[in-house]
Coordinates of C-alpha atoms in Angstrom, one line a residue:
M154 CA 54.0 20.6 -272.4
I155 CA 57.1 19.7 -270.4
N156 CA 58.3 21.8 -267.5
I157 CA 61.4 20.7 -265.5
T158 CA 62.4 22.6 -262.4
N159 CA 65.6 22.2 -260.4
I160 CA 66.2 18.5 -261.3
T161 CA 69.1 16.9 -259.6
K162 CA 70.2 13.3 -259.8
S163 CA 73.1 11.5 -258.2
F164 CA 74.4 7.9 -258.3
G165 CA 76.3 7.4 -255.1
S166 CA 78.8 10.3 -254.8
L167 CA 78.6 11.2 -258.5
Q168 CA 76.1 14.0 -259.2
V169 CA 74.9 13.5 -262.8
L170 CA 72.3 16.3 -263.0
K171 CA 72.9 19.6 -261.2
G172 CA 69.8 21.7 -261.1
I173 CA 68.2 21.4 -264.6
D174 CA 65.5 23.9 -265.5
L175 CA 63.9 23.4 -268.9
T176 CA 60.6 24.1 -270.7
I177 CA 59.6 22.4 -273.9
N178 CA 56.5 23.6 -275.8
K179 CA 53.8 21.6 -277.4
G180 CA 54.7 20.5 -280.9
E181 CA 58.4 21.3 -280.6
I182 CA 61.1 19.0 -281.8
V183 CA 64.0 19.5 -279.4
S184 CA 67.4 17.8 -279.5
I185 CA 69.6 17.2 -276.5
V186 CA 73.3 17.1 -277.2
G187 CA 76.6 16.9 -275.3
P188 CA 79.6 14.7 -274.6
S189 CA 79.2 11.2 -273.2
G190 CA 78.6 11.4 -269.4
A191 CA 77.0 14.8 -269.6
G192 CA 73.6 13.5 -268.3
K193 CA 71.6 13.3 -271.5
T194 CA 70.2 9.9 -271.1
T195 CA 69.6 10.3 -267.4
L196 CA 67.6 13.5 -268.2
L197 CA 65.6 11.7 -270.9
Q198 CA 64.8 8.8 -268.5
I199 CA 63.6 11.2 -265.9
I200 CA 61.4 13.0 -268.4
G201 CA 60.1 9.6 -269.4
T202 CA 59.5 8.5 -265.7
L203 CA 61.9 5.6 -266.1
D204 CA 64.0 7.1 -263.3
H205 CA 63.2 9.4 -260.4
P206 CA 65.0 12.7 -259.7
D207 CA 66.5 13.3 -256.3
T208 CA 65.0 16.8 -256.2
G209 CA 62.8 19.0 -258.4
K210 CA 59.6 18.6 -260.4
V211 CA 58.8 17.2 -263.8
I212 CA 55.5 18.2 -265.3
V213 CA 54.5 16.5 -268.5
D214 CA 51.2 17.1 -270.3
G215 CA 50.0 19.0 -267.2
I216 CA 50.8 16.1 -264.7
D217 CA 53.4 16.3 -262.0
T218 CA 55.0 12.9 -262.5
T219 CA 57.1 13.1 -259.4
T220 CA 54.0 12.6 -257.3
L221 CA 52.7 9.4 -259.0
S222 CA 52.9 5.9 -257.6
Q223 CA 54.7 3.2 -259.6
R224 CA 51.3 1.9 -260.9
Q225 CA 50.3 5.4 -261.9
L226 CA 53.6 5.9 -263.6
A227 CA 53.1 2.8 -265.7
D228 CA 49.7 4.0 -266.8
F229 CA 51.1 7.5 -267.5
R230 CA 53.8 6.1 -269.7
N231 CA 51.4 4.0 -271.6
Q232 CA 48.9 6.8 -272.2
H233 CA 51.1 9.9 -272.5
L234 CA 54.5 8.9 -273.7
G235 CA 56.1 7.0 -276.6
F236 CA 59.6 5.7 -276.6
V237 CA 62.0 5.1 -279.5
F238 CA 65.4 3.5 -278.7
Q239 CA 68.6 3.2 -280.6
F240 CA 67.8 -0.5 -281.2
H241 CA 64.2 -1.3 -282.2
Q242 CA 63.4 -3.6 -279.2
L243 CA 60.7 -5.4 -281.3
L244 CA 59.5 -8.7 -280.0
P245 CA 60.9 -11.3 -282.4
E246 CA 58.0 -13.8 -282.2
F247 CA 55.4 -11.2 -283.3
T248 CA 54.8 -9.6 -286.7
A249 CA 55.1 -5.9 -287.3
I250 CA 51.5 -5.2 -286.9
E251 CA 51.3 -7.3 -283.7
N252 CA 54.3 -5.4 -282.2
I253 CA 52.5 -2.1 -282.9
M254 CA 49.3 -3.3 -281.3
I255 CA 50.8 -4.5 -278.0
P256 CA 50.8 -1.0 -276.2
A257 CA 47.1 -0.5 -277.3
F258 CA 46.2 -3.9 -275.7
I259 CA 47.9 -2.8 -272.5
A260 CA 45.9 0.4 -272.6
G261 CA 42.7 -1.7 -272.7
K262 CA 41.7 -1.1 -276.3
S263 CA 39.8 -3.7 -278.3
R264 CA 41.5 -5.8 -281.0
S265 CA 39.6 -4.1 -283.8
E266 CA 40.5 -0.6 -282.5
A267 CA 44.2 -1.5 -282.0
K268 CA 44.4 -3.1 -285.4
K269 CA 42.8 -0.1 -287.2
R270 CA 45.2 2.3 -285.6
A271 CA 48.2 0.0 -286.3
E272 CA 47.2 -0.3 -290.0
E273 CA 46.8 3.5 -290.2
L274 CA 50.4 4.0 -288.9
L275 CA 51.8 1.3 -291.1
A276 CA 50.2 3.0 -294.1
F277 CA 51.7 6.3 -293.1
M278 CA 55.2 4.6 -292.7
K279 CA 54.7 3.1 -296.2
L280 CA 55.0 -0.4 -294.6
S281 CA 51.5 -1.8 -295.2
D282 CA 53.0 -4.6 -297.3
R283 CA 55.3 -5.6 -294.4
A284 CA 52.5 -5.8 -291.8
H285 CA 52.7 -9.6 -291.4
H286 CA 56.5 -9.9 -291.5
K287 CA 58.4 -10.6 -288.3
P288 CA 61.4 -8.5 -287.3
A289 CA 63.9 -10.9 -288.7
E290 CA 62.3 -10.4 -292.1
L291 CA 62.6 -6.6 -292.0
S292 CA 65.5 -4.3 -292.9
G293 CA 67.1 -2.1 -290.2
G294 CA 65.2 1.0 -291.4
E295 CA 61.9 -0.9 -291.6
K296 CA 62.3 -2.2 -288.0
Q297 CA 63.0 1.3 -286.7
R298 CA 59.9 2.6 -288.5
V299 CA 57.8 -0.1 -286.9
A300 CA 59.3 0.9 -283.5
V301 CA 58.2 4.5 -284.2
A302 CA 54.7 3.3 -285.1
R303 CA 54.5 1.3 -281.9
A304 CA 55.5 4.5 -280.0
L305 CA 52.6 6.3 -281.7
V306 CA 49.9 3.7 -281.4
N307 CA 48.3 5.3 -278.3
N308 CA 48.6 8.8 -279.7
P309 CA 50.9 10.0 -276.9
A310 CA 51.6 13.7 -276.3
V311 CA 55.4 13.3 -276.2
I312 CA 57.8 11.0 -278.1
L313 CA 61.2 10.4 -276.4
A314 CA 64.0 9.1 -278.5
D315 CA 67.5 8.1 -277.4
E316 CA 69.9 7.9 -280.4
P317 CA 67.0 6.8 -282.7
S318 CA 69.2 6.7 -285.8
G319 CA 72.4 5.5 -284.2
S320 CA 72.2 2.0 -285.7
L321 CA 71.1 3.1 -289.2
D322 CA 73.0 3.7 -292.4
S323 CA 73.0 7.2 -294.0
K324 CA 69.9 6.7 -296.2
N325 CA 67.7 5.2 -293.5
K326 CA 69.0 7.8 -291.0
A327 CA 67.9 10.7 -293.3
E328 CA 64.5 9.1 -293.8
L329 CA 64.0 8.6 -290.1
H330 CA 64.9 12.2 -289.4
Q331 CA 62.4 13.4 -292.0
L332 CA 59.8 11.1 -290.5
F333 CA 59.9 12.9 -287.2
F334 CA 59.0 16.2 -288.9
D335 CA 56.3 14.5 -291.0
L336 CA 54.8 12.9 -287.8
R337 CA 54.8 16.3 -286.0
E338 CA 53.0 17.8 -289.0
K339 CA 50.3 15.0 -289.1
F340 CA 49.8 14.1 -285.4
G341 CA 51.2 17.1 -283.5
Q342 CA 53.4 15.3 -281.1
T343 CA 56.3 16.8 -279.2
F344 CA 59.6 15.2 -279.8
V345 CA 62.6 15.1 -277.4
I346 CA 65.6 13.5 -279.0
V347 CA 69.0 12.6 -277.4
T348 CA 71.5 12.5 -280.2
H349 CA 75.2 12.6 -281.2
D350 CA 74.2 13.3 -284.8
E351 CA 75.0 16.9 -285.6
Q352 CA 72.9 16.9 -288.8
L353 CA 69.8 15.9 -286.8
A354 CA 70.5 18.4 -284.1
T355 CA 70.8 21.3 -286.5
T356 CA 67.4 20.5 -288.1
T357 CA 65.5 20.5 -284.9
D358 CA 63.5 23.5 -283.6
R359 CA 65.9 23.9 -280.6
T360 CA 69.1 22.3 -279.4
I361 CA 69.7 21.8 -275.6
H362 CA 73.4 21.6 -274.8
L363 CA 74.4 19.6 -271.7
R364 CA 77.8 19.5 -270.1
D365 CA 78.7 18.1 -266.7
G366 CA 75.1 17.8 -265.7
Q367 CA 74.1 21.4 -266.5
I368 CA 72.5 23.2 -269.5
V369 CA 75.1 25.4 -271.1
D370 CA 74.9 28.0 -273.9
P371 CA 76.5 27.1 -277.2
Q372 CA 79.4 29.3 -278.6
P373 CA 78.0 32.7 -279.6
Q374 CA 77.7 33.6 -283.2
V375 CA 79.5 36.7 -284.4
T376 CA 77.4 38.4 -287.0
T377 CA 73.8 38.2 -288.4
E378 CA 75.2 37.2 -291.8
T379 CA 77.1 34.3 -290.3
Q380 CA 74.1 33.2 -288.2
S381 CA 71.8 33.0 -291.3
A382 CA 74.4 31.4 -293.6
T383 CA 74.9 27.7 -294.3
P384 CA 78.3 26.3 -293.1
A385 CA 79.7 26.6 -296.6
Q386 CA 78.4 30.2 -297.0
A387 CA 79.8 31.2 -293.6
S388 CA 83.2 29.9 -294.6
V389 CA 83.2 31.9 -297.8
Q390 CA 82.0 35.1 -295.9
T391 CA 84.9 34.6 -293.4
Q392 CA 87.5 34.1 -296.2
N393 CA 86.2 37.2 -298.0
A394 CA 86.3 39.3 -294.9
V395 CA 89.9 38.2 -294.3
Q396 CA 90.9 39.0 -297.9
S397 CA 89.2 42.4 -297.7
Q398 CA 91.2 43.2 -294.5
D399 CA 94.4 42.1 -296.2
T400 CA 93.7 44.3 -299.2
V401 CA 92.4 47.5 -297.5
Q402 CA 94.2 47.6 -294.2
P403 CA 97.1 45.2 -294.2
Q404 CA 98.7 46.9 -291.2
N405 CA 95.7 46.3 -289.0
T406 CA 94.6 42.8 -290.0
V407 CA 93.0 41.4 -286.9
Q408 CA 90.6 38.4 -287.4
D409 CA 87.9 37.9 -284.8
P410 CA 88.6 34.5 -283.2
N411 CA 84.9 34.1 -282.6
I412 CA 84.3 33.7 -286.3
N413 CA 86.2 30.5 -286.4
Q414 CA 84.6 29.4 -283.1
S415 CA 81.2 29.9 -284.7
Q416 CA 82.1 27.5 -287.5
N417 CA 83.5 24.9 -285.2
S418 CA 81.3 25.2 -282.1
A419 CA 79.9 21.7 -282.5
Q420 CA 82.4 18.8 -282.5
P421 CA 81.1 15.4 -283.6
E422 CA 80.9 12.6 -281.1
A423 CA 82.0 9.1 -281.6
T424 CA 80.6 7.3 -278.6
D425 CA 77.1 5.9 -278.0
E426 CA 74.8 7.0 -275.2
T427 CA 73.4 4.3 -273.0
N428 CA 70.0 2.8 -274.2
P429 CA 67.2 4.1 -272.1
A430 CA 65.5 0.7 -272.3
E431 CA 68.1 -0.3 -269.7
P432 CA 68.5 2.8 -267.4
A433 CA 72.2 3.4 -266.7
K434 CA 74.1 5.6 -264.3
E435 CA 75.8 8.4 -265.9

């Protein structure tokens, strides 16, 4: 579905991406995590053809996007990609259903066809009764769900999301995260999500760790039991192991430092990534 080969990107003397190789399969939900400045948003923008790499190839849905003209790229984005940003980016003068229909109009679809698809998506989002409300009349969670519906209206192969739940409260955040999996189940899209949210990252099919413009491996896990356990279970297993060592062989009590590393390998982030709606230089 997505094949990235030797992608590099620099802004002046600052090299943001340093030879990225990545394959994402059809129907996968993949999260991209890392500290601010690691290159996450830049990589997402390149996958989404909002920015162009200095070197390398990006093949999305069987098309080498690095060979397309600007007009071809615009058509490609409209037909093959959907975007969800941290902030909904809905047009305030249009209703929910009108906002959803706009990409379909750009794609040349008739009003009846666009409306039918928009109504289907609103029903799936449980927002049918909000179809004719403008963004100012919607809650934060409702606006973000309308934005997701807009991203889906042309049935794109890939949904690209940059901190999609970053502006939501806990309840709406959990609902949005579940929505991604429900959409994958119903429509079969591939999701690539840049996030600082550890809970979201741990629920995705795969997590890509970026650091200093390169893909890095996460801290290795120590045992099969620790790998399969929940964080709470892993903590109990570690405590029991230490207690057992203290009881049986107090003279040789040596705790593997990697056990603690496995429990603390992902540190929460506090900063926000740049919105891909306004390409930024990392």
